Tab-separated table of C-alpha atoms in Angstrom:
chain	number	residue	atom	x	y	z
X	9	UNK	CA	4.079	17.536	-21.491
X	10	UNK	CA	3.948	17.397	-24.994
X	11	UNK	CA	1.676	21.207	-24.302
X	12	UNK	CA	4.118	22.291	-22.224
X	13	UNK	CA	6.831	21.880	-24.565
X	14	UNK	CA	4.651	23.666	-27.323
X	15	UNK	CA	4.129	26.429	-24.837
X	16	UNK	CA	8.032	26.239	-23.677
X	17	UNK	CA	8.665	26.452	-27.697
X	18	UNK	CA	6.669	29.122	-28.609
X	19	UNK	CA	8.250	31.719	-26.089
X	20	UNK	CA	11.646	30.581	-26.851
X	21	UNK	CA	10.426	30.947	-30.783
X	22	UNK	CA	8.785	35.011	-29.627
X	23	UNK	CA	11.716	35.965	-27.603
X	24	UNK	CA	13.578	35.388	-30.372
X	25	UNK	CA	12.119	37.419	-32.423
X	26	UNK	CA	11.727	40.017	-30.284
X	27	UNK	CA	16.297	40.071	-29.740
X	28	UNK	CA	16.418	40.455	-33.174
X	29	UNK	CA	13.659	42.808	-33.972
X	30	UNK	CA	15.494	45.086	-30.615
X	31	UNK	CA	18.778	43.785	-30.031
X	32	UNK	CA	19.247	46.632	-26.497
X	33	UNK	CA	16.639	43.458	-24.803
X	34	UNK	CA	19.782	41.006	-24.958
X	35	UNK	CA	21.949	42.875	-22.357
X	36	UNK	CA	20.709	42.535	-19.420
X	37	UNK	CA	21.300	45.773	-17.310
X	38	UNK	CA	19.513	48.056	-20.068
X	39	UNK	CA	16.549	45.252	-19.805
X	40	UNK	CA	16.092	46.255	-16.483
X	41	UNK	CA	16.382	49.283	-16.644
X	42	UNK	CA	14.107	49.637	-19.795
X	43	UNK	CA	11.643	47.359	-17.573
X	44	UNK	CA	11.977	50.389	-14.588
X	45	UNK	CA	11.119	52.946	-17.381
X	46	UNK	CA	7.635	50.891	-18.196
X	47	UNK	CA	7.122	51.060	-14.279
X	48	UNK	CA	7.794	54.376	-13.996
X	49	UNK	CA	5.673	55.680	-15.811
X	50	UNK	CA	2.840	52.664	-15.156
X	51	UNK	CA	3.135	53.980	-11.737
X	52	UNK	CA	1.918	57.447	-12.644
X	53	UNK	CA	-0.325	56.027	-14.756
X	54	UNK	CA	-1.985	54.364	-12.565
X	55	UNK	CA	-2.284	56.918	-9.847
X	56	UNK	CA	-3.880	59.784	-12.257
X	57	UNK	CA	-6.172	56.726	-14.312
X	58	UNK	CA	-7.657	56.401	-10.573
X	59	UNK	CA	-8.454	59.854	-9.996
X	60	UNK	CA	-10.137	60.379	-13.233
X	61	UNK	CA	-12.397	56.968	-12.759
X	62	UNK	CA	-13.182	57.369	-8.581
X	63	UNK	CA	-13.437	61.284	-9.424
X	64	UNK	CA	-16.897	62.318	-10.605
X	65	UNK	CA	-15.638	65.887	-9.405
X	66	UNK	CA	-12.476	66.237	-11.494
X	67	UNK	CA	-14.662	64.701	-14.422
X	68	UNK	CA	-17.130	67.898	-14.242
X	69	UNK	CA	-14.366	69.983	-13.547
X	70	UNK	CA	-12.780	69.088	-16.166
X	71	UNK	CA	-15.981	70.565	-18.211
X	72	UNK	CA	-15.985	73.235	-16.188
X	73	UNK	CA	-13.012	74.061	-16.417
X	74	UNK	CA	-10.416	72.532	-18.634
X	75	UNK	CA	-7.209	74.361	-17.481
X	76	UNK	CA	-7.164	72.668	-14.301
X	77	UNK	CA	-7.736	69.384	-15.161
X	78	UNK	CA	-4.806	70.395	-17.815
X	79	UNK	CA	-2.418	72.303	-15.554
X	80	UNK	CA	-2.025	69.532	-13.102
X	81	UNK	CA	-1.251	67.004	-16.072
X	82	UNK	CA	1.436	69.072	-17.561
X	83	UNK	CA	2.606	68.776	-14.133
X	84	UNK	CA	3.050	65.275	-14.239
X	85	UNK	CA	4.003	65.025	-17.628
X	86	UNK	CA	6.894	67.326	-17.552
X	87	UNK	CA	7.968	64.746	-14.136
X	88	UNK	CA	7.976	62.235	-16.825
X	89	UNK	CA	9.491	64.211	-19.275
X	90	UNK	CA	11.890	65.499	-16.695
X	91	UNK	CA	12.949	62.166	-16.127
X	92	UNK	CA	13.919	60.663	-18.884
X	93	UNK	CA	15.860	63.011	-20.000
X	94	UNK	CA	18.040	63.124	-16.965
X	95	UNK	CA	18.268	59.217	-18.080
X	96	UNK	CA	20.169	59.483	-20.863
X	97	UNK	CA	21.734	62.644	-20.323
X	98	UNK	CA	25.820	62.570	-19.717
X	99	UNK	CA	27.350	62.958	-16.560
X	100	UNK	CA	30.107	64.309	-17.944
X	101	UNK	CA	33.178	61.606	-17.838
X	102	UNK	CA	36.924	62.089	-17.314
X	103	UNK	CA	37.410	60.270	-20.477
X	104	UNK	CA	35.872	62.657	-22.598
X	105	UNK	CA	37.455	65.649	-20.805
X	106	UNK	CA	40.165	64.071	-21.685
X	107	UNK	CA	39.716	64.596	-25.084
X	108	UNK	CA	38.123	67.731	-25.249
X	109	UNK	CA	41.503	69.275	-23.446
X	110	UNK	CA	42.789	67.879	-26.034
X	111	UNK	CA	41.620	68.569	-29.386
X	112	UNK	CA	44.697	69.980	-30.501
X	113	UNK	CA	45.709	66.412	-30.231
X	114	UNK	CA	43.120	64.873	-32.241
X	115	UNK	CA	43.243	67.156	-35.012
X	116	UNK	CA	46.800	66.046	-35.281
X	117	UNK	CA	46.044	62.268	-35.236
X	118	UNK	CA	42.835	63.656	-38.041
X	119	UNK	CA	44.927	65.147	-40.024
X	120	UNK	CA	44.300	64.563	-43.270
X	121	UNK	CA	45.588	65.084	-46.689
X	122	UNK	CA	43.917	65.106	-50.615
X	123	UNK	CA	44.521	61.338	-52.188
X	124	UNK	CA	42.693	62.039	-55.798
X	125	UNK	CA	41.478	63.632	-57.589
X	126	UNK	CA	38.213	63.776	-56.974
X	127	UNK	CA	39.373	65.249	-52.897
X	128	UNK	CA	38.736	62.178	-50.955
X	129	UNK	CA	40.954	62.394	-48.112
X	130	UNK	CA	42.529	60.059	-46.628
X	131	UNK	CA	44.358	59.754	-43.056
X	132	UNK	CA	48.454	60.797	-43.047
X	133	UNK	CA	48.738	59.026	-39.612
X	134	UNK	CA	50.234	55.621	-39.101
X	135	UNK	CA	50.118	52.999	-35.912
X	136	UNK	CA	53.179	54.303	-34.438
X	137	UNK	CA	52.524	57.913	-35.255
X	138	UNK	CA	48.929	57.221	-33.072
X	139	UNK	CA	50.372	55.250	-30.690
X	140	UNK	CA	53.014	58.270	-30.219
X	141	UNK	CA	50.339	60.617	-29.827
X	142	UNK	CA	48.364	58.764	-27.730
X	143	UNK	CA	51.283	58.979	-25.186
X	144	UNK	CA	51.099	63.042	-25.973
X	145	UNK	CA	47.545	63.731	-24.587
X	146	UNK	CA	47.767	61.387	-22.036
X	147	UNK	CA	50.640	63.659	-20.817
X	148	UNK	CA	49.243	66.336	-21.648
X	149	UNK	CA	46.225	65.671	-19.745
X	150	UNK	CA	47.914	64.683	-16.552
X	151	UNK	CA	50.272	67.612	-16.659
X	152	UNK	CA	46.997	70.383	-16.986
X	153	UNK	CA	45.582	67.890	-14.059
X	154	UNK	CA	48.650	68.652	-12.052
X	155	UNK	CA	48.096	72.452	-11.984
X	156	UNK	CA	44.611	72.032	-10.569
X	157	UNK	CA	46.256	70.108	-7.280
X	158	UNK	CA	48.076	72.410	-4.571
X	159	UNK	CA	51.546	72.365	-5.046
X	160	UNK	CA	53.327	68.782	-3.991
X	161	UNK	CA	50.227	66.167	-4.611
X	162	UNK	CA	50.952	62.701	-4.850
X	163	UNK	CA	50.133	61.411	-8.431
X	164	UNK	CA	49.030	58.047	-6.547
X	165	UNK	CA	45.783	59.953	-4.996
X	166	UNK	CA	44.401	61.253	-8.385
X	167	UNK	CA	44.706	58.884	-10.548
X	168	UNK	CA	42.594	56.693	-11.119
X	169	UNK	CA	42.768	52.675	-10.565
X	170	UNK	CA	40.329	51.650	-12.847
X	171	UNK	CA	40.827	53.480	-16.193
X	172	UNK	CA	44.296	54.317	-15.064
X	173	UNK	CA	43.424	58.455	-15.684
X	174	UNK	CA	44.139	61.904	-14.132
X	175	UNK	CA	41.218	62.212	-12.394
X	176	UNK	CA	40.319	66.055	-11.813
X	177	UNK	CA	39.618	67.500	-8.580
X	178	UNK	CA	35.645	66.596	-8.071
X	179	UNK	CA	35.922	63.265	-9.810
X	180	UNK	CA	35.972	59.649	-8.854
X	181	UNK	CA	35.168	56.191	-10.269
X	182	UNK	CA	31.701	54.947	-10.353
X	183	UNK	CA	31.700	51.460	-10.298
X	184	UNK	CA	27.756	50.871	-11.917
X	185	UNK	CA	29.772	52.380	-14.903
X	186	UNK	CA	32.989	51.879	-14.928
X	187	UNK	CA	33.790	54.955	-15.687
X	188	UNK	CA	34.722	58.222	-14.029
X	189	UNK	CA	32.630	61.192	-13.446
X	190	UNK	CA	33.167	64.506	-13.362
X	191	UNK	CA	32.060	66.517	-10.278
X	192	UNK	CA	30.428	63.068	-9.270
X	193	UNK	CA	27.378	63.113	-7.027
X	194	UNK	CA	25.760	60.191	-6.670
X	195	UNK	CA	25.135	56.537	-8.951
X	196	UNK	CA	20.873	56.946	-8.865
X	197	UNK	CA	19.986	53.702	-9.703
X	198	UNK	CA	15.757	54.671	-10.092
X	199	UNK	CA	17.880	56.234	-12.938
X	200	UNK	CA	19.954	54.445	-14.084
X	201	UNK	CA	23.397	56.264	-14.844
X	202	UNK	CA	25.530	58.846	-12.360
X	203	UNK	CA	24.577	62.059	-11.441
X	204	UNK	CA	27.132	64.457	-11.861
X	205	UNK	CA	28.355	68.257	-13.368
X	206	UNK	CA	26.760	67.046	-16.665
X	207	UNK	CA	23.607	65.965	-15.211
X	208	UNK	CA	22.888	67.440	-11.785
X	209	UNK	CA	21.134	70.289	-12.748
X	210	UNK	CA	18.132	67.983	-14.121
X	211	UNK	CA	17.941	66.029	-11.672
X	212	UNK	CA	17.372	68.684	-9.352
X	213	UNK	CA	14.643	70.201	-11.463
X	214	UNK	CA	13.302	66.117	-11.918
X	215	UNK	CA	13.050	65.801	-7.863
X	216	UNK	CA	11.270	69.529	-8.533
X	217	UNK	CA	8.922	68.399	-10.956
X	218	UNK	CA	7.988	64.649	-8.972
X	219	UNK	CA	7.526	67.155	-5.867
X	220	UNK	CA	4.994	69.626	-7.380
X	221	UNK	CA	3.270	66.443	-8.944
X	222	UNK	CA	3.661	64.362	-5.998
X	223	UNK	CA	1.908	67.390	-3.846
X	224	UNK	CA	-0.862	67.698	-6.293
X	225	UNK	CA	-1.970	65.159	-6.523
X	226	UNK	CA	-1.996	63.974	-2.939
X	227	UNK	CA	-4.102	67.384	-2.605
X	228	UNK	CA	-6.967	65.737	-5.203
X	229	UNK	CA	-6.791	62.419	-2.763
X	230	UNK	CA	-7.385	64.505	0.577
X	231	UNK	CA	-10.464	66.118	-1.875
X	232	UNK	CA	-11.776	63.034	-3.093
X	233	UNK	CA	-11.544	61.175	-0.237
X	234	UNK	CA	-13.877	63.823	1.582
X	235	UNK	CA	-15.983	63.898	-1.472
X	236	UNK	CA	-18.999	61.079	-1.108
X	237	UNK	CA	-18.525	60.240	-4.008
X	238	UNK	CA	-16.556	56.433	-3.009
X	239	UNK	CA	-19.721	54.694	-1.472
X	240	UNK	CA	-17.625	50.972	-2.004
X	241	UNK	CA	-16.047	50.131	0.816
X	242	UNK	CA	-13.275	48.740	-1.471
X	243	UNK	CA	-12.927	52.601	-3.156
X	244	UNK	CA	-11.869	53.974	-0.138
X	245	UNK	CA	-9.569	51.011	-0.169
X	246	UNK	CA	-7.509	51.912	-2.688
X	247	UNK	CA	-7.836	56.498	-2.178
X	248	UNK	CA	-6.677	55.470	1.287
X	249	UNK	CA	-4.002	52.859	0.491
X	250	UNK	CA	-2.546	55.057	-2.117
X	251	UNK	CA	-2.626	58.309	-0.020
X	252	UNK	CA	-0.591	56.470	2.243
X	253	UNK	CA	1.844	55.591	-0.624
X	254	UNK	CA	2.443	59.626	-2.030
X	255	UNK	CA	2.755	60.980	1.821
X	256	UNK	CA	5.795	58.276	1.404
X	257	UNK	CA	6.524	59.233	-1.489
X	258	UNK	CA	6.186	62.850	-0.350
X	259	UNK	CA	8.177	62.586	2.457
X	260	UNK	CA	11.010	61.377	0.884
X	261	UNK	CA	11.323	63.997	-2.223
X	262	UNK	CA	10.952	66.590	-0.140
X	263	UNK	CA	13.912	65.417	2.274
X	264	UNK	CA	15.858	65.051	-1.161
X	265	UNK	CA	15.198	67.814	-2.858
X	266	UNK	CA	15.618	70.005	0.199
X	267	UNK	CA	19.243	68.364	0.983
X	268	UNK	CA	20.726	68.578	-2.637
X	269	UNK	CA	18.839	72.744	-2.586
X	270	UNK	CA	21.547	72.144	0.188
X	271	UNK	CA	24.903	70.967	-1.979
X	272	UNK	CA	23.787	73.401	-5.176
X	273	UNK	CA	24.092	76.603	-2.228
X	274	UNK	CA	26.929	75.254	-0.549
X	275	UNK	CA	28.694	74.241	-3.868
X	276	UNK	CA	29.053	70.666	-2.977
X	277	UNK	CA	28.326	67.027	-4.515
X	278	UNK	CA	26.535	64.394	-2.343
X	279	UNK	CA	30.007	61.872	-2.375
X	280	UNK	CA	32.028	65.330	-0.833
X	281	UNK	CA	30.163	65.353	1.509
X	282	UNK	CA	29.708	61.957	3.295
X	283	UNK	CA	32.895	61.292	2.336
X	284	UNK	CA	34.946	63.996	2.541
X	285	UNK	CA	37.592	62.504	5.050
X	286	UNK	CA	38.698	60.209	2.461
X	287	UNK	CA	39.061	62.143	-0.035
X	288	UNK	CA	42.420	63.418	0.191
X	289	UNK	CA	42.818	66.692	-0.768
X	290	UNK	CA	40.031	68.295	1.447
X	291	UNK	CA	41.485	66.092	5.459
X	292	UNK	CA	42.937	68.879	5.669
X	293	UNK	CA	40.002	71.973	5.698
X	294	UNK	CA	37.777	72.843	8.140
X	295	UNK	CA	34.650	71.086	8.182
X	296	UNK	CA	32.485	74.773	8.102
X	297	UNK	CA	34.929	75.690	5.055
X	298	UNK	CA	33.169	74.644	1.587
X	299	UNK	CA	36.325	74.942	-0.735
X	300	UNK	CA	34.615	74.495	-3.833
X	301	UNK	CA	31.499	77.368	-2.476
X	302	UNK	CA	32.046	81.327	-4.483
X	303	UNK	CA	28.662	82.227	-2.406
X	304	UNK	CA	25.203	81.915	-2.215
X	305	UNK	CA	23.915	84.112	-5.411
X	306	UNK	CA	27.492	82.983	-7.682
X	307	UNK	CA	26.906	78.858	-6.907
X	308	UNK	CA	23.261	79.181	-8.096
X	309	UNK	CA	23.814	81.092	-10.944
X	310	UNK	CA	26.844	79.138	-12.255
X	311	UNK	CA	24.518	75.615	-11.204
X	312	UNK	CA	21.608	77.012	-13.639
X	313	UNK	CA	22.352	79.781	-15.813
X	314	UNK	CA	26.068	79.148	-16.366
X	315	UNK	CA	26.770	78.372	-19.606
X	316	UNK	CA	30.469	76.715	-18.734
X	317	UNK	CA	30.680	73.227	-20.881
X	318	UNK	CA	29.959	70.857	-19.208
X	319	UNK	CA	33.962	68.878	-19.301
X	320	UNK	CA	35.057	72.436	-17.779
X	321	UNK	CA	37.280	71.536	-14.938
X	322	UNK	CA	37.743	72.865	-11.390
X	323	UNK	CA	41.069	74.175	-9.612
X	324	UNK	CA	41.750	72.812	-5.266
X	325	UNK	CA	41.448	76.585	-3.924
X	326	UNK	CA	44.630	77.340	-2.375
X	327	UNK	CA	45.746	78.207	1.502
X	328	UNK	CA	45.686	81.987	1.970
X	329	UNK	CA	41.759	81.614	-0.242
X	330	UNK	CA	40.811	78.824	2.241
X	331	UNK	CA	41.962	80.627	5.178
X	332	UNK	CA	40.879	83.640	4.120
X	333	UNK	CA	36.880	81.497	3.883
X	334	UNK	CA	37.896	80.305	7.356
X	335	UNK	CA	36.565	82.759	8.735
X	336	UNK	CA	33.020	83.818	10.235
X	337	UNK	CA	31.658	86.183	8.596
X	338	UNK	CA	30.419	89.994	10.136
X	339	UNK	CA	27.336	91.419	9.954
X	340	UNK	CA	29.801	94.180	7.615
X	341	UNK	CA	29.823	90.855	6.029
X	342	UNK	CA	26.517	89.903	5.564
X	343	UNK	CA	25.314	93.322	4.624
X	344	UNK	CA	27.251	94.133	2.179
X	345	UNK	CA	26.462	90.918	0.333
X	346	UNK	CA	30.227	88.966	0.711
X	347	UNK	CA	28.268	85.607	2.190
X	348	UNK	CA	26.207	85.200	-1.058
């Protein structure tokens, strides 16, 4: 009994020290995210480590052809680095776009004047001026958002009930992040963040890197299984189990990569594709028309090579433009690359 209390007291003291040195661990959500990231790293290390422990031919090839092993490890490392880059990047929040779109108002809020000889600067706005500027900023943002929607749209359809901010087209409130996200695609539990306008490109490259690493690992595991280096039944069992796990990961990653490639080429999001009938400004548009698509070539360029700010907003196309897009492409349109 006394031993159990001593162990429990030691664990409590150890946990208290960890929380003092690492305050982020006191948050349960962040603690689970750190555990998820650690599990992902250990998963990659486990798959790679088993190869180097059991595959004698791979070790020999590492000495004779080090470039092959270096390339494989570089792909695995690239997948891990891209995971952390995507997980730590901002998807682009509406509140940040609201601040960026009202820089003039923010400048007036932070207007300063010299107060002493040593040129120390102090703010000259009082609380009433701050609240006045804040309401002015909200109204100017609402006017900007209103211009992005078709004429006659109700403000109720694009006002967030949780944040009480005006949502631009293609935005949605994420209940996990408790924020409105620009060009919302989905909330990725594996990454612990939303996928939106700011990190959709990074997410695609992460899926691509993981798919390549999964394929290469599968090839190495198959070659190991066909070799004569597995002289024990438990080694065969471990390799077969890991190969089955890699097969499921490969199928999932490949389908996810193809799906998001389709979304990129048509300039759509997962939310728009799945919940199209529930989005007010997309209800009256025919199913075959992608309202925000500008052609495959332009969509691909904007997704990969665009240097626009992540807070740049897209307007809902007018009816004339949508009617023009609803017409089927002819052979002449294909030859002249109008479809692109």
